[in-house]
mmCIF file of C-alpha atoms in Angstrom:
data_model
loop_
_atom_site.group_PDB
_atom_site.id
_atom_site.type_symbol
_atom_site.label_atom_id
_atom_site.label_comp_id
_atom_site.label_asym_id
_atom_site.label_seq_id
_atom_site.Cartn_x
_atom_site.Cartn_y
_atom_site.Cartn_z
ATOM 1 C CA MET Z 45 168.601 -71.287 136.461
ATOM 2 C CA LYS Z 46 167.772 -74.541 134.673
ATOM 3 C CA LYS Z 47 166.730 -77.640 136.579
ATOM 4 C CA PRO Z 48 169.343 -80.378 136.809
ATOM 5 C CA GLU Z 49 168.711 -83.653 135.032
ATOM 6 C CA LEU Z 50 167.510 -86.354 137.426
ATOM 7 C CA LEU Z 51 169.478 -89.476 136.495
ATOM 8 C CA ALA Z 52 168.307 -92.843 137.826
ATOM 9 C CA PRO Z 53 169.731 -96.381 137.855
ATOM 10 C CA ALA Z 54 168.250 -99.041 135.562
ATOM 11 C CA GLY Z 55 169.532 -102.469 136.553
ATOM 12 C CA ASP Z 56 167.081 -104.175 134.205
ATOM 13 C CA MET Z 57 164.150 -103.323 131.925
ATOM 14 C CA GLU Z 58 161.595 -103.312 134.726
ATOM 15 C CA LYS Z 59 163.617 -100.855 136.816
ATOM 16 C CA LEU Z 60 164.157 -98.676 133.752
ATOM 17 C CA LYS Z 61 160.413 -98.404 133.173
ATOM 18 C CA TYR Z 62 159.731 -97.626 136.826
ATOM 19 C CA ALA Z 63 162.487 -95.004 136.975
ATOM 20 C CA LEU Z 64 161.022 -93.189 133.984
ATOM 21 C CA ALA Z 65 157.432 -93.569 135.215
ATOM 22 C CA TYR Z 66 158.347 -92.012 138.571
ATOM 23 C CA GLY Z 67 159.969 -88.968 136.986
ATOM 24 C CA ALA Z 68 163.586 -89.592 135.993
ATOM 25 C CA ASP Z 69 164.830 -87.433 133.104
ATOM 26 C CA ALA Z 70 167.404 -90.048 132.163
ATOM 27 C CA VAL Z 71 168.588 -93.529 133.132
ATOM 28 C CA TYR Z 72 171.937 -95.253 133.141
ATOM 29 C CA MET Z 73 172.380 -98.957 132.562
ATOM 30 C CA GLY Z 74 174.986 -101.585 131.764
ATOM 31 C CA GLY Z 75 175.390 -103.961 128.894
ATOM 32 C CA GLN Z 76 176.657 -107.484 129.408
ATOM 33 C CA ALA Z 77 180.299 -106.389 129.284
ATOM 34 C CA PHE Z 78 182.644 -103.554 130.241
ATOM 35 C CA GLY Z 79 180.603 -102.165 133.154
ATOM 36 C CA LEU Z 80 181.176 -102.060 136.910
ATOM 37 C CA ARG Z 81 178.053 -103.983 137.961
ATOM 38 C CA ALA Z 82 178.641 -107.488 136.636
ATOM 39 C CA TYR Z 83 175.932 -108.900 138.929
ATOM 40 C CA ALA Z 84 173.171 -106.466 137.993
ATOM 41 C CA GLY Z 85 170.522 -107.661 135.545
ATOM 42 C CA ASN Z 86 172.206 -105.789 132.679
ATOM 43 C CA PHE Z 87 170.998 -105.781 129.087
ATOM 44 C CA ASP Z 88 171.738 -107.886 126.028
ATOM 45 C CA TRP Z 89 171.637 -106.160 122.637
ATOM 46 C CA ALA Z 90 167.940 -106.831 122.000
ATOM 47 C CA GLU Z 91 167.016 -105.558 125.453
ATOM 48 C CA MET Z 92 169.254 -102.524 125.039
ATOM 49 C CA GLU Z 93 167.585 -101.615 121.749
ATOM 50 C CA GLN Z 94 164.187 -101.949 123.422
ATOM 51 C CA ALA Z 95 165.405 -99.785 126.306
ATOM 52 C CA VAL Z 96 166.710 -97.065 123.993
ATOM 53 C CA ASN Z 97 163.458 -96.989 122.023
ATOM 54 C CA TRP Z 98 161.319 -96.935 125.174
ATOM 55 C CA THR Z 99 163.363 -94.106 126.695
ATOM 56 C CA HIS Z 100 163.550 -92.000 123.532
ATOM 57 C CA ASP Z 101 159.823 -92.423 122.884
ATOM 58 C CA LEU Z 102 159.280 -90.686 126.232
ATOM 59 C CA GLY Z 103 161.644 -87.875 125.223
ATOM 60 C CA LYS Z 104 164.215 -88.937 127.817
ATOM 61 C CA LYS Z 105 167.848 -90.041 127.715
ATOM 62 C CA LEU Z 106 169.767 -93.266 128.251
ATOM 63 C CA TYR Z 107 173.436 -93.717 129.111
ATOM 64 C CA VAL Z 108 175.437 -96.957 129.125
ATOM 65 C CA THR Z 109 178.306 -97.739 131.480
ATOM 66 C CA VAL Z 110 181.598 -98.728 129.845
ATOM 67 C CA ASN Z 111 183.631 -97.827 132.905
ATOM 68 C CA ILE Z 112 185.880 -100.802 133.650
ATOM 69 C CA PHE Z 113 189.610 -100.301 133.941
ATOM 70 C CA ALA Z 114 190.361 -102.305 130.847
ATOM 71 C CA HIS Z 115 193.066 -104.964 130.490
ATOM 72 C CA GLU Z 116 194.646 -105.759 127.157
ATOM 73 C CA PRO Z 117 192.325 -108.694 126.288
ATOM 74 C CA ASP Z 118 189.288 -106.398 126.700
ATOM 75 C CA PHE Z 119 190.228 -104.479 123.568
ATOM 76 C CA ALA Z 120 189.542 -107.450 121.287
ATOM 77 C CA GLU Z 121 185.755 -107.080 121.693
ATOM 78 C CA LEU Z 122 185.588 -103.408 122.690
ATOM 79 C CA PRO Z 123 185.525 -101.840 119.181
ATOM 80 C CA THR Z 124 182.446 -103.836 118.137
ATOM 81 C CA TYR Z 125 180.744 -103.024 121.414
ATOM 82 C CA LEU Z 126 181.342 -99.269 121.096
ATOM 83 C CA LYS Z 127 180.246 -99.213 117.456
ATOM 84 C CA HIS Z 128 177.002 -100.935 118.418
ATOM 85 C CA LEU Z 129 176.311 -98.368 121.135
ATOM 86 C CA GLU Z 130 176.795 -95.648 118.531
ATOM 87 C CA GLU Z 131 174.424 -97.410 116.124
ATOM 88 C CA LEU Z 132 171.773 -97.720 118.834
ATOM 89 C CA LYS Z 133 172.035 -93.949 119.369
ATOM 90 C CA VAL Z 134 172.503 -94.150 123.122
ATOM 91 C CA ASP Z 135 172.846 -90.673 124.598
ATOM 92 C CA GLY Z 136 176.243 -91.310 126.129
ATOM 93 C CA ALA Z 137 178.782 -93.904 127.207
ATOM 94 C CA ILE Z 138 180.080 -93.542 130.768
ATOM 95 C CA VAL Z 139 183.825 -94.243 130.593
ATOM 96 C CA SER Z 140 186.827 -94.033 132.909
ATOM 97 C CA ASP Z 141 189.827 -95.663 131.188
ATOM 98 C CA PRO Z 142 191.927 -93.436 128.848
ATOM 99 C CA GLY Z 143 192.402 -96.419 126.553
ATOM 100 C CA VAL Z 144 188.656 -96.943 126.270
ATOM 101 C CA ILE Z 145 188.230 -93.227 125.547
ATOM 102 C CA MET Z 146 190.860 -93.356 122.816
ATOM 103 C CA MET Z 147 189.245 -96.437 121.288
ATOM 104 C CA ALA Z 148 185.778 -94.847 121.374
ATOM 105 C CA LYS Z 149 186.993 -91.742 119.568
ATOM 106 C CA GLU Z 150 188.552 -93.912 116.851
ATOM 107 C CA VAL Z 151 185.744 -96.388 116.190
ATOM 108 C CA ALA Z 152 182.582 -94.565 117.385
ATOM 109 C CA PRO Z 153 183.237 -90.849 116.925
ATOM 110 C CA ARG Z 154 179.542 -89.886 117.192
ATOM 111 C CA LEU Z 155 179.127 -91.634 120.564
ATOM 112 C CA PRO Z 156 178.948 -88.972 123.352
ATOM 113 C CA LEU Z 157 181.352 -89.701 126.211
ATOM 114 C CA HIS Z 158 180.774 -89.012 129.910
ATOM 115 C CA LEU Z 159 183.627 -89.488 132.374
ATOM 116 C CA SER Z 160 182.836 -91.781 135.310
ATOM 117 C CA THR Z 161 183.389 -90.893 138.947
ATOM 118 C CA GLN Z 162 185.961 -93.727 138.857
ATOM 119 C CA ALA Z 163 188.306 -91.270 137.117
ATOM 120 C CA ASN Z 164 188.322 -89.270 140.409
ATOM 121 C CA ASN Z 165 188.117 -85.741 139.039
ATOM 122 C CA THR Z 166 188.621 -83.434 142.009
ATOM 123 C CA ASN Z 167 189.692 -80.144 140.380
ATOM 124 C CA SER Z 168 188.924 -77.865 137.438
ATOM 125 C CA TYR Z 169 192.250 -78.565 135.724
ATOM 126 C CA SER Z 170 191.589 -82.278 135.409
ATOM 127 C CA VAL Z 171 187.995 -81.611 134.285
ATOM 128 C CA ARG Z 172 189.191 -79.228 131.572
ATOM 129 C CA PHE Z 173 191.878 -81.711 130.545
ATOM 130 C CA TRP Z 174 189.314 -84.436 129.923
ATOM 131 C CA MET Z 175 186.980 -82.105 128.126
ATOM 132 C CA LYS Z 176 189.797 -81.292 125.724
ATOM 133 C CA GLN Z 177 189.937 -85.038 125.038
ATOM 134 C CA GLY Z 178 186.340 -84.982 123.830
ATOM 135 C CA ILE Z 179 184.489 -85.695 127.096
ATOM 136 C CA GLU Z 180 181.093 -83.942 127.139
ATOM 137 C CA ARG Z 181 180.264 -84.451 130.815
ATOM 138 C CA VAL Z 182 182.362 -85.239 133.883
ATOM 139 C CA VAL Z 183 180.965 -87.050 136.913
ATOM 140 C CA LEU Z 184 182.781 -85.354 139.779
ATOM 141 C CA ALA Z 185 184.483 -87.394 142.476
ATOM 142 C CA ARG Z 186 182.300 -88.046 145.503
ATOM 143 C CA GLU Z 187 185.132 -86.724 147.679
ATOM 144 C CA LEU Z 188 184.433 -83.082 146.742
ATOM 145 C CA THR Z 189 183.003 -80.706 149.323
ATOM 146 C CA LEU Z 190 180.302 -78.125 148.703
ATOM 147 C CA GLN Z 191 182.910 -75.347 148.713
ATOM 148 C CA GLU Z 192 185.106 -77.198 146.227
ATOM 149 C CA MET Z 193 182.187 -77.662 143.849
ATOM 150 C CA ASN Z 194 181.365 -73.965 144.196
ATOM 151 C CA ASP Z 195 184.951 -73.056 143.343
ATOM 152 C CA LEU Z 196 185.178 -75.502 140.431
ATOM 153 C CA ARG Z 197 181.941 -74.788 138.549
ATOM 154 C CA PRO Z 198 182.771 -71.255 137.225
ATOM 155 C CA LYS Z 199 186.056 -72.530 135.790
ATOM 156 C CA VAL Z 200 184.438 -75.254 133.676
ATOM 157 C CA ASP Z 201 182.204 -74.759 130.635
ATOM 158 C CA GLY Z 202 181.178 -78.368 130.016
ATOM 159 C CA GLY Z 203 178.638 -80.602 131.708
ATOM 160 C CA LEU Z 204 179.046 -81.677 135.335
ATOM 161 C CA GLU Z 205 177.296 -84.486 137.202
ATOM 162 C CA ILE Z 206 177.296 -85.446 140.879
ATOM 163 C CA PHE Z 207 175.932 -88.308 142.963
ATOM 164 C CA ILE Z 208 173.197 -87.192 145.337
ATOM 165 C CA HIS Z 209 172.005 -90.510 146.765
ATOM 166 C CA GLY Z 210 173.072 -94.115 147.305
ATOM 167 C CA ALA Z 211 175.775 -96.389 148.631
ATOM 168 C CA MET Z 212 179.209 -94.911 149.285
ATOM 169 C CA CYS Z 213 182.398 -96.854 148.594
ATOM 170 C CA MET Z 214 184.954 -96.794 151.403
ATOM 171 C CA SER Z 215 187.788 -96.424 148.884
ATOM 172 C CA TYR Z 216 188.813 -93.256 147.062
ATOM 173 C CA SER Z 217 186.466 -92.829 144.074
ATOM 174 C CA GLY Z 218 185.625 -96.511 144.270
ATOM 175 C CA ARG Z 219 189.132 -97.686 143.375
ATOM 176 C CA CYS Z 220 189.297 -100.627 145.746
ATOM 177 C CA LEU Z 221 191.504 -103.740 145.710
ATOM 178 C CA LEU Z 222 189.963 -105.567 148.687
ATOM 179 C CA SER Z 223 187.617 -107.723 146.627
ATOM 180 C CA ASN Z 224 190.350 -108.678 144.164
ATOM 181 C CA TYR Z 225 192.825 -109.482 146.917
ATOM 182 C CA LEU Z 226 190.457 -111.420 149.193
ATOM 183 C CA THR Z 227 188.204 -113.170 146.669
ATOM 184 C CA GLY Z 228 189.860 -112.874 143.262
ATOM 185 C CA ARG Z 229 186.950 -110.793 141.965
ATOM 186 C CA ASP Z 230 188.039 -107.421 140.624
ATOM 187 C CA ALA Z 231 185.906 -104.459 141.683
ATOM 188 C CA ASN Z 232 187.440 -102.394 138.920
ATOM 189 C CA ARG Z 233 186.093 -104.838 136.352
ATOM 190 C CA GLY Z 234 182.581 -105.090 137.766
ATOM 191 C CA GLU Z 235 182.836 -107.987 140.228
ATOM 192 C CA CYS Z 236 182.980 -106.366 143.688
ATOM 193 C CA THR Z 237 181.978 -108.698 146.546
ATOM 194 C CA GLN Z 238 181.806 -105.789 149.049
ATOM 195 C CA PRO Z 239 184.339 -107.075 151.586
ATOM 196 C CA CYS Z 240 184.247 -103.591 153.134
ATOM 197 C CA ARG Z 241 180.889 -104.665 154.614
ATOM 198 C CA TRP Z 242 182.311 -107.771 156.314
ATOM 199 C CA GLY Z 243 183.071 -108.029 160.011
ATOM 200 C CA TYR Z 244 186.736 -107.762 161.024
ATOM 201 C CA ALA Z 245 188.753 -108.546 164.143
ATOM 202 C CA LEU Z 246 192.405 -108.296 165.233
ATOM 203 C CA VAL Z 247 194.771 -111.298 165.145
ATOM 204 C CA GLU Z 248 198.135 -111.303 166.948
ATOM 205 C CA GLU Z 249 200.896 -113.235 165.135
ATOM 206 C CA LYS Z 250 201.821 -115.421 168.152
ATOM 207 C CA ARG Z 251 198.202 -116.371 168.749
ATOM 208 C CA PRO Z 252 197.076 -117.759 165.371
ATOM 209 C CA GLY Z 253 193.424 -118.612 165.188
ATOM 210 C CA ILE Z 254 192.448 -116.265 168.010
ATOM 211 C CA ALA Z 255 190.488 -113.223 166.840
ATOM 212 C CA PHE Z 256 190.239 -110.238 169.166
ATOM 213 C CA PRO Z 257 187.315 -107.841 168.604
ATOM 214 C CA ILE Z 258 188.360 -104.268 167.944
ATOM 215 C CA GLU Z 259 185.292 -103.232 169.899
ATOM 216 C CA GLU Z 260 183.422 -105.272 172.462
ATOM 217 C CA ASP Z 261 180.878 -106.723 170.067
ATOM 218 C CA GLU Z 262 180.425 -110.413 169.320
ATOM 219 C CA ARG Z 263 179.653 -109.634 165.664
ATOM 220 C CA GLY Z 264 182.997 -107.983 165.010
ATOM 221 C CA THR Z 265 183.715 -104.471 163.792
ATOM 222 C CA TYR Z 266 182.872 -103.100 160.379
ATOM 223 C CA VAL Z 267 185.824 -100.726 160.029
ATOM 224 C CA PHE Z 268 185.140 -99.867 156.360
ATOM 225 C CA ASN Z 269 181.341 -99.810 156.462
ATOM 226 C CA SER Z 270 180.332 -96.363 155.183
ATOM 227 C CA HIS Z 271 176.846 -94.932 155.501
ATOM 228 C CA ASP Z 272 174.680 -94.288 152.445
ATOM 229 C CA LEU Z 273 174.764 -90.878 150.796
ATOM 230 C CA CYS Z 274 171.625 -88.703 151.040
ATOM 231 C CA LEU Z 275 171.872 -85.090 149.891
ATOM 232 C CA LEU Z 276 168.112 -84.515 149.855
ATOM 233 C CA PRO Z 277 168.116 -82.032 152.789
ATOM 234 C CA HIS Z 278 170.986 -80.101 151.183
ATOM 235 C CA LEU Z 279 169.550 -79.503 147.706
ATOM 236 C CA PRO Z 280 169.067 -75.761 148.468
ATOM 237 C CA LEU Z 281 172.850 -75.519 148.991
ATOM 238 C CA LEU Z 282 173.552 -77.363 145.744
ATOM 239 C CA LYS Z 283 171.082 -75.412 143.597
ATOM 240 C CA PRO Z 284 173.243 -72.262 143.088
ATOM 241 C CA ILE Z 285 176.201 -74.331 141.854
ATOM 242 C CA ASP Z 286 174.352 -75.125 138.613
ATOM 243 C CA ILE Z 287 175.273 -78.800 138.290
ATOM 244 C CA ASP Z 288 173.873 -80.350 135.098
ATOM 245 C CA SER Z 289 172.866 -83.777 136.424
ATOM 246 C CA TYR Z 290 171.958 -85.254 139.820
ATOM 247 C CA LYS Z 291 172.614 -88.982 139.920
ATOM 248 C CA ILE Z 292 171.102 -91.704 142.103
ATOM 249 C CA GLU Z 293 173.220 -94.805 142.746
ATOM 250 C CA GLY Z 294 171.679 -98.273 142.831
ATOM 251 C CA ARG Z 295 171.518 -100.455 139.715
ATOM 252 C CA MET Z 296 171.421 -103.534 141.955
ATOM 253 C CA LYS Z 297 168.700 -102.184 144.255
ATOM 254 C CA SER Z 298 165.008 -103.140 144.122
ATOM 255 C CA VAL Z 299 162.197 -101.670 142.043
ATOM 256 C CA GLN Z 300 160.833 -100.143 145.251
ATOM 257 C CA TYR Z 301 164.150 -98.369 145.884
ATOM 258 C CA VAL Z 302 164.187 -96.957 142.354
ATOM 259 C CA ALA Z 303 160.557 -95.833 142.490
ATOM 260 C CA SER Z 304 160.775 -94.242 145.952
ATOM 261 C CA THR Z 305 164.057 -92.391 145.508
ATOM 262 C CA VAL Z 306 163.178 -91.111 142.037
ATOM 263 C CA LYS Z 307 159.745 -89.925 143.165
ATOM 264 C CA VAL Z 308 161.164 -88.058 146.164
ATOM 265 C CA TYR Z 309 163.972 -86.350 144.263
ATOM 266 C CA ARG Z 310 161.629 -85.514 141.367
ATOM 267 C CA GLU Z 311 159.231 -83.788 143.739
ATOM 268 C CA ALA Z 312 162.060 -82.122 145.669
ATOM 269 C CA ILE Z 313 163.769 -80.705 142.565
ATOM 270 C CA ASP Z 314 160.502 -79.500 141.055
ATOM 271 C CA THR Z 315 159.414 -77.877 144.312
ATOM 272 C CA LEU Z 316 162.747 -76.150 144.956
ATOM 273 C CA TRP Z 317 163.159 -74.827 141.417
ATOM 274 C CA GLU Z 318 159.524 -73.879 140.809
ATOM 275 C CA GLN Z 319 158.198 -72.847 144.246
ATOM 276 C CA GLY Z 320 161.304 -71.894 146.204
ATOM 277 C CA GLU Z 321 163.050 -72.961 149.374
ATOM 278 C CA GLU Z 322 160.201 -72.210 151.771
ATOM 279 C CA ALA Z 323 157.924 -74.704 150.001
ATOM 280 C CA PHE Z 324 160.830 -77.166 149.839
ATOM 281 C CA GLN Z 325 161.424 -77.015 153.593
ATOM 282 C CA GLU Z 326 157.718 -77.496 154.294
ATOM 283 C CA LYS Z 327 157.664 -80.755 152.346
ATOM 284 C CA LEU Z 328 161.111 -82.017 153.385
ATOM 285 C CA PRO Z 329 159.917 -84.009 156.458
ATOM 286 C CA GLN Z 330 157.518 -86.127 154.374
ATOM 287 C CA TRP Z 331 160.242 -86.767 151.763
ATOM 288 C CA LEU Z 332 162.680 -87.854 154.461
ATOM 289 C CA GLU Z 333 160.009 -90.156 155.867
ATOM 290 C CA GLU Z 334 159.639 -91.731 152.425
ATOM 291 C CA MET Z 335 163.422 -92.180 152.155
ATOM 292 C CA ASP Z 336 163.337 -94.174 155.383
ATOM 293 C CA LYS Z 337 160.873 -96.643 153.839
ATOM 294 C CA VAL Z 338 163.411 -98.046 151.367
ATOM 295 C CA SER Z 339 166.141 -100.480 152.341
ATOM 296 C CA HIS Z 340 169.237 -98.435 153.212
ATOM 297 C CA ARG Z 341 172.151 -98.018 155.545
ATOM 298 C CA ASP Z 342 172.158 -95.010 157.847
ATOM 299 C CA TYR Z 343 172.278 -91.798 155.822
ATOM 300 C CA SER Z 344 175.152 -89.331 155.627
ATOM 301 C CA PRO Z 345 176.002 -86.166 153.635
ATOM 302 C CA GLY Z 346 179.222 -87.865 152.541
ATOM 303 C CA PHE Z 347 181.998 -85.354 151.886
ATOM 304 C CA LEU Z 348 179.690 -82.374 151.342
ATOM 305 C CA PHE Z 349 180.826 -80.552 154.481
ATOM 306 C CA GLY Z 350 184.339 -81.971 154.744
ATOM 307 C CA LYS Z 351 186.010 -85.294 155.294
ATOM 308 C CA PRO Z 352 183.555 -87.627 157.029
ATOM 309 C CA GLY Z 353 184.565 -89.015 160.392
ATOM 310 C CA ALA Z 354 183.428 -91.961 162.467
ATOM 311 C CA SER Z 355 179.852 -90.664 162.404
ATOM 312 C CA SER Z 356 179.684 -91.555 158.686
ATOM 313 C CA HIS Z 357 180.596 -95.189 159.283
ATOM 314 C CA ASN Z 358 178.631 -97.940 160.986
ATOM 315 C CA LEU Z 359 181.144 -99.619 163.277
ATOM 316 C CA ILE Z 360 178.679 -102.098 164.748
ATOM 317 C CA SER Z 361 176.846 -103.778 161.901
ATOM 318 C CA SER Z 362 176.684 -103.929 158.106
ATOM 319 C CA HIS Z 363 172.935 -104.533 158.227
ATOM 320 C CA TYR Z 364 170.479 -102.441 156.256
ATOM 321 C CA VAL Z 365 167.614 -100.465 157.778
ATOM 322 C CA ARG Z 366 164.515 -102.269 156.512
ATOM 323 C CA ASP Z 367 161.337 -100.891 158.065
ATOM 324 C CA TYR Z 368 159.143 -101.881 155.110
ATOM 325 C CA ASP Z 369 158.808 -105.035 153.039
ATOM 326 C CA PHE Z 370 158.359 -104.689 149.277
ATOM 327 C CA VAL Z 371 155.576 -107.192 148.593
ATOM 328 C CA GLY Z 372 154.338 -106.610 145.060
ATOM 329 C CA VAL Z 373 153.838 -104.522 141.939
ATOM 330 C CA HIS Z 374 150.684 -103.635 140.084
ATOM 331 C CA LEU Z 375 150.589 -105.499 136.788
ATOM 332 C CA VAL Z 376 150.553 -102.960 133.971
ATOM 333 C CA GLU Z 377 149.259 -104.033 130.597
ATOM 334 C CA GLU Z 378 152.594 -104.822 128.947
ATOM 335 C CA LYS Z 379 153.390 -107.270 131.768
ATOM 336 C CA MET Z 380 150.107 -109.072 131.121
ATOM 337 C CA GLU Z 381 150.985 -110.171 127.590
ATOM 338 C CA ASN Z 382 150.635 -113.906 126.968
ATOM 339 C CA GLN Z 383 148.693 -114.250 130.221
ATOM 340 C CA THR Z 384 145.035 -115.206 130.668
ATOM 341 C CA LEU Z 385 144.418 -112.020 132.639
ATOM 342 C CA LYS Z 386 141.633 -109.578 131.904
ATOM 343 C CA ILE Z 387 141.564 -105.859 132.575
ATOM 344 C CA LEU Z 388 139.496 -105.458 135.723
ATOM 345 C CA ASP Z 389 137.230 -102.789 137.206
ATOM 346 C CA GLU Z 390 138.385 -100.307 139.836
ATOM 347 C CA ASN Z 391 137.639 -102.664 142.725
ATOM 348 C CA LEU Z 392 139.811 -105.507 141.457
ATOM 349 C CA SER Z 393 143.465 -105.441 140.480
ATOM 350 C CA TRP Z 394 146.178 -107.806 139.311
ATOM 351 C CA VAL Z 395 149.381 -107.825 141.367
ATOM 352 C CA GLU Z 396 152.677 -109.668 140.970
ATOM 353 C CA GLN Z 397 153.975 -110.927 144.322
ATOM 354 C CA ARG Z 398 157.530 -110.069 145.424
ATOM 355 C CA ASN Z 399 157.312 -111.049 149.105
ATOM 356 C CA ASN Z 400 154.852 -113.045 151.200
ATOM 357 C CA PHE Z 401 151.686 -111.262 152.277
ATOM 358 C CA LYS Z 402 148.261 -112.450 153.391
ATOM 359 C CA VAL Z 403 144.634 -111.581 153.945
ATOM 360 C CA GLY Z 404 144.211 -109.274 156.919
ATOM 361 C CA GLU Z 405 147.459 -107.376 156.427
ATOM 362 C CA VAL Z 406 147.568 -103.664 155.666
ATOM 363 C CA LEU Z 407 149.467 -102.748 152.484
ATOM 364 C CA GLU Z 408 150.638 -99.311 151.414
ATOM 365 C CA VAL Z 409 150.408 -98.230 147.772
ATOM 366 C CA LEU Z 410 153.152 -96.031 146.310
ATOM 367 C CA THR Z 411 152.160 -94.417 143.009
ATOM 368 C CA PRO Z 412 154.096 -92.206 140.572
ATOM 369 C CA GLN Z 413 152.035 -89.024 140.922
ATOM 370 C CA ARG Z 414 149.727 -89.168 143.932
ATOM 371 C CA GLU Z 415 150.115 -89.516 147.692
ATOM 372 C CA CYS Z 416 150.560 -92.977 149.219
ATOM 373 C CA TRP Z 417 147.450 -94.708 150.516
ATOM 374 C CA SER Z 418 146.770 -97.924 152.431
ATOM 375 C CA PHE Z 419 144.198 -100.697 152.466
ATOM 376 C CA GLU Z 420 143.554 -103.984 154.225
ATOM 377 C CA VAL Z 421 143.803 -107.128 152.106
ATOM 378 C CA LYS Z 422 140.348 -108.709 152.315
ATOM 379 C CA GLU Z 423 140.107 -111.038 149.323
ATOM 380 C CA MET Z 424 142.501 -112.424 146.746
ATOM 381 C CA TRP Z 425 142.539 -115.191 144.150
ATOM 382 C CA ASP Z 426 145.153 -117.006 142.075
ATOM 383 C CA ILE Z 427 145.204 -116.946 138.279
ATOM 384 C CA GLU Z 428 142.714 -119.857 138.175
ATOM 385 C CA GLY Z 429 140.256 -117.981 140.367
ATOM 386 C CA VAL Z 430 140.899 -120.075 143.495
ATOM 387 C CA PRO Z 431 140.606 -118.017 146.726
ATOM 388 C CA MET Z 432 143.889 -117.496 148.611
ATOM 389 C CA GLU Z 433 144.768 -116.626 152.191
ATOM 390 C CA VAL Z 434 148.527 -116.203 151.670
ATOM 391 C CA ALA Z 435 150.572 -115.131 148.615
ATOM 392 C CA ARG Z 436 153.567 -117.426 149.063
ATOM 393 C CA HIS Z 437 155.084 -117.918 145.626
ATOM 394 C CA ALA Z 438 157.629 -115.564 144.087
ATOM 395 C CA GLN Z 439 156.224 -113.506 141.203
ATOM 396 C CA GLN Z 440 152.859 -115.213 141.514
ATOM 397 C CA LYS Z 441 150.095 -113.296 139.726
ATOM 398 C CA ILE Z 442 147.255 -112.520 142.097
ATOM 399 C CA LYS Z 443 143.844 -110.896 141.707
ATOM 400 C CA MET Z 444 142.981 -108.688 144.679
ATOM 401 C CA SER Z 445 139.955 -106.852 145.960
ATOM 402 C CA VAL Z 446 140.907 -103.179 146.428
ATOM 403 C CA PRO Z 447 138.928 -100.155 147.702
ATOM 404 C CA ARG Z 448 139.979 -97.968 144.768
ATOM 405 C CA LYS Z 449 141.809 -98.202 141.488
ATOM 406 C CA ILE Z 450 145.521 -98.977 141.682
ATOM 407 C CA LEU Z 451 147.357 -96.920 139.081
ATOM 408 C CA PRO Z 452 149.957 -98.319 136.656
ATOM 409 C CA TYR Z 453 153.485 -98.703 138.066
ATOM 410 C CA SER Z 454 152.241 -98.732 141.650
ATOM 411 C CA ILE Z 455 154.317 -100.468 144.321
ATOM 412 C CA LEU Z 456 152.799 -102.443 147.205
ATOM 413 C CA ARG Z 457 154.675 -102.552 150.496
ATOM 414 C CA ARG Z 458 154.040 -103.456 154.134
ATOM 415 C CA ALA Z 459 155.319 -101.794 157.290
ATOM 416 C CA LYS Z 460 157.174 -104.230 159.516
ATOM 417 C CA SER Z 461 154.821 -103.370 162.366
ATOM 418 C CA GLU Z 462 151.881 -104.514 160.237
ATOM 419 C CA LYS Z 463 153.177 -108.084 159.940
ATOM 420 C CA LYS Z 464 150.813 -110.631 161.393
#
C-alpha cells in the first residue's frame, strides 16, 4: 500500500520552505485573489513563480487555492488568473465553485483541478459526479466518519484527500454566514473574521442591554467554538482506507506550527508504513508531546467516530493552548543575502528574533531531521557586534553563542516555565 502524500500549508514563502524542509510532499498556497484566506501572506505572481520553481526543484508538488464561491464580477479577472496558473505549471488548482470549474476547463484545460472540502462531498455518487466533470482529486468533507470513508473508497477510482490536522469550522464544510452577517466580511470569499470564536450571551427582548450568561462565566459562552482536529493517534485506522493525500490546515499559522506538525506527521507516516503499528505506538507519546508544543485549541478527532458532541467544543474560552513561545529561526544562507553577516563556526550562529528572549533563558531547538535539544543562552550580539542581554526587536538579527551547530531551518522556542 502506497504512502499518502503529506500536504502542508504555505501561507508565505518562508512557511513553504519550512514545510518542505520538514518533510512535506506537497504544499498548498493562495494567490492574491480567489482564495479563502484573504488575510494570509499569499503570493503575487513573482513569488508564485519562485515558489513553483523551489518546490519542483525538490521534486515536490504545489497546489493553489481558487476556492471562493464566485460572484459575477469575479469572472472578469478569473480567466487571466487561471491561464497564468496553467503557464506556471502548478500541480493543481483547488476549486469549489461549478462556475470556476467550467471556466478553468475552457481557458486552462491543462490545469489539474482538485475539488475543495467547501464543496462538501459526503458520498461516492457526488465524488464520481465531479470526477466526470474533470476533477482529478476530491477533498472529502470533514463531516465523514471512518466507516463512511471505508465504504466510499472502493467505489471511487480517482484521488481522495482528507484533512488530518488543524482548526475545525463550526459550520457544515465551512459554509458559514456569521462573518458576512455580523461584520460584512464574507467567509466564502476569503474574509472570515471567526465570529464563532467570540463570546455570546442571552438577551431577553424586554430587557434590552442586559446580557445573561448561558453558563455562569463572566467571559461569556463560546457556543460555536470547536476544538482543533488531530487524527495523529488514529492513523493506523486510516491507513487501510488508502487515501491519496493527508492535509494539514493552517496557512495563517506560524512557522513553528508548520515545522512541528509537518515533522510529526512525516515521522508518523513513515514509521507506520515502513515499520508497522507496533513501532508507531511506541513513538506516539513523543509525537503527541510535540503536538502540544504548538499553539492550538484542545484537540479532537472531529467526526471520525461520529457526530461530535459537547466534548468537541470549548464552551468556556476561545483561547489557544500556548505552552511554548516561538522566539526565533536559524538564519539559513538565502536569508542572509544583502546582509553583512558571515558564515560562522559551530559555536556561533545567526538567529532572527520572533519573540523576546534574553541571556540566561533555556531555548529548545527543533530541527528537521534530528531530536530536539536545549541550551542556555549565555552570550549574544547584535549585527554590529555589540553585546546584548535581551533580544527585544522583531526580526532582529542576532549572533549567539551555542554549544553545538544549529542546522538550517531550525526553530528556537522557549517553554513558558522557562521564562525569567
